[in-house]
C-alpha positions as CSV (number, residue, x, y, z in Angstrom):
1,M,51.1,21.9,-3.5
2,P,48.8,25.0,-3.4
3,N,46.7,23.4,-6.2
4,Q,46.3,20.2,-4.2
5,L,45.3,22.2,-1.1
6,C,42.8,24.2,-3.1
7,G,41.3,20.9,-4.5
8,W,41.0,19.4,-1.0
9,I,39.3,22.6,0.3
10,K,36.8,22.4,-2.7
11,L,36.1,18.7,-2.1
12,S,35.7,19.2,1.6
13,S,33.3,22.1,1.0
14,A,31.2,20.1,-1.4
15,L,31.0,17.2,1.1
16,V,29.9,19.5,3.9
17,L,27.2,21.1,1.6
18,M,25.9,17.6,0.6
19,F,25.8,16.6,4.3
20,V,24.0,19.7,5.5
21,S,21.5,19.7,2.6
22,G,20.6,16.1,3.5
23,C,19.5,17.0,7.0
24,G,16.1,18.1,8.1
25,E,12.6,17.4,6.8
26,S,12.9,18.3,3.2
27,G,11.4,15.2,1.7
28,P,7.9,13.7,1.9
29,T,7.0,12.3,5.3
30,D,5.0,9.1,5.8
31,Q,1.7,9.0,7.6
32,Y,0.3,6.0,9.4
33,V,-3.1,4.8,8.1
34,T,-5.3,2.2,9.8
35,G,-8.7,0.8,9.3
36,T,-11.0,-2.1,8.7
37,V,-12.3,-4.0,5.7
38,T,-15.4,-6.1,5.7
39,F,-17.1,-8.0,2.9
40,D,-20.8,-8.6,3.2
41,G,-20.6,-7.8,6.9
42,Q,-17.7,-10.2,7.6
43,P,-14.1,-9.2,8.2
44,V,-11.8,-9.9,5.2
45,K,-9.6,-12.7,6.6
46,D,-6.5,-12.1,4.4
47,G,-6.0,-9.6,1.7
48,Q,-4.2,-6.6,0.4
49,I,-5.0,-2.9,0.2
50,V,-3.1,-0.6,-2.2
51,L,-3.2,3.2,-2.0
52,T,-2.2,4.8,-5.3
53,P,-1.5,8.5,-5.4
54,T,-3.7,10.4,-7.8
55,E,-0.7,12.5,-8.8
56,P,1.2,10.9,-11.6
57,G,4.7,9.5,-11.1
58,V,4.4,8.7,-7.4
59,T,4.6,5.1,-6.4
60,P,1.7,3.3,-4.5
61,D,2.0,2.0,-1.0
62,S,0.3,-1.1,0.3
63,G,-0.5,-3.1,3.4
64,S,-1.8,-6.5,4.4
65,I,-5.3,-7.0,5.6
66,K,-5.5,-9.6,8.5
67,D,-8.7,-10.5,10.2
68,G,-10.4,-7.4,8.7
69,K,-7.7,-4.9,9.9
70,F,-4.9,-3.0,8.2
71,A,-2.1,-0.6,9.3
72,F,0.8,0.7,7.2
73,A,2.7,3.9,6.3
74,T,2.0,6.0,3.2
75,R,2.6,9.5,2.0
76,K,-0.1,12.1,2.5
77,G,-2.4,13.2,-0.3
78,E,-5.4,11.9,-2.3
79,K,-5.3,8.2,-3.0
80,S,-7.2,5.7,-5.1
81,V,-7.9,2.5,-3.1
82,Q,-7.7,-1.0,-4.4
83,I,-8.7,-4.0,-2.2
84,E,-8.0,-7.6,-3.1
85,A,-8.5,-10.9,-1.4
86,L,-8.5,-14.6,-2.4
87,R,-10.4,-17.5,-1.0
88,D,-10.5,-21.2,-1.6
89,V,-13.2,-22.5,-3.9
90,P,-15.0,-25.2,-1.8
91,G,-14.4,-28.7,-3.2
92,K,-12.0,-27.7,-6.0
93,T,-8.4,-28.6,-6.2
94,I,-5.7,-28.9,-8.8
95,T,-3.0,-31.5,-9.2
96,L,0.5,-30.2,-8.8
97,P,2.8,-30.8,-11.7
98,P,5.9,-33.0,-11.4
99,P,8.3,-33.0,-9.7
100,L,5.8,-31.9,-7.1
101,S,3.1,-34.2,-5.9
102,G,-0.4,-33.8,-4.4
103,T,-3.0,-31.2,-4.8
104,K,-3.7,-27.6,-3.8
105,P,-7.0,-25.7,-3.4
106,V,-8.3,-23.6,-6.3
107,T,-8.6,-20.0,-5.2
108,E,-10.7,-17.1,-6.5
109,M,-10.7,-13.3,-6.2
110,Y,-13.9,-12.8,-4.5
111,I,-13.8,-9.0,-4.0
112,P,-15.6,-7.4,-7.0
113,A,-13.6,-5.4,-9.6
114,V,-15.4,-2.2,-8.5
115,Y,-13.2,-2.3,-5.4
116,N,-9.9,-3.1,-7.2
117,K,-9.3,-3.1,-11.0
118,K,-12.2,-0.7,-11.6
119,T,-12.1,1.1,-8.2
120,K,-13.8,4.4,-7.5
121,L,-12.8,4.3,-3.9
122,K,-10.7,7.3,-2.8
123,V,-9.3,8.5,0.5
124,T,-7.2,11.6,1.5
125,V,-4.3,11.0,3.8
126,T,-3.5,14.0,6.0
127,D,-1.0,15.1,8.6
128,S,-3.6,14.3,11.3
129,S,-3.4,10.6,12.5
130,S,-6.9,10.9,13.9
131,K,-8.2,11.5,10.3
132,N,-6.2,8.6,8.8
133,K,-8.5,5.8,9.9
134,F,-10.5,4.4,7.1
135,D,-13.2,1.7,7.2
136,F,-14.4,-0.1,4.0
137,K,-17.7,-2.0,4.0
138,L,-17.6,-3.9,0.7
139,T,-20.5,-5.8,-0.7
140,T,-21.1,-8.5,-3.4
141,D,-23.2,-6.1,-5.4
142,G,-20.6,-3.3,-5.3
143,S,-22.9,-0.9,-3.4
144,G,-20.5,-0.5,-0.4
145,N,-18.0,2.2,0.1
């Protein structure tokens, strides 16, 4: 019996230590980022923005762009920014394969690669919510920010 009691005390102590160590703000905290995205002066109707940490091994965070605005949570630090959006190609459709029927519009990525696959856009997310508002003015020729 004394060995069983000793085992229960060790197990209870371990559980208490695990519970206590899990409390508090020991991990990374998310910061709220907001902003706008325009393309050639017009709000991006639907798209996605991805913030990828410049430090290796940390996963990216992303949010939707709706009517030129975005808002989502991410961890603080320096981030590489990728912005993507699709639009219908006027007058072009494809026929749906069987068993489906009908057609659907052909879409294209209209945001230049300089803002997504080959991005040089960077932001720094801080603890200050007033500094976590970012506005991106993209252009066809890639000269925007």
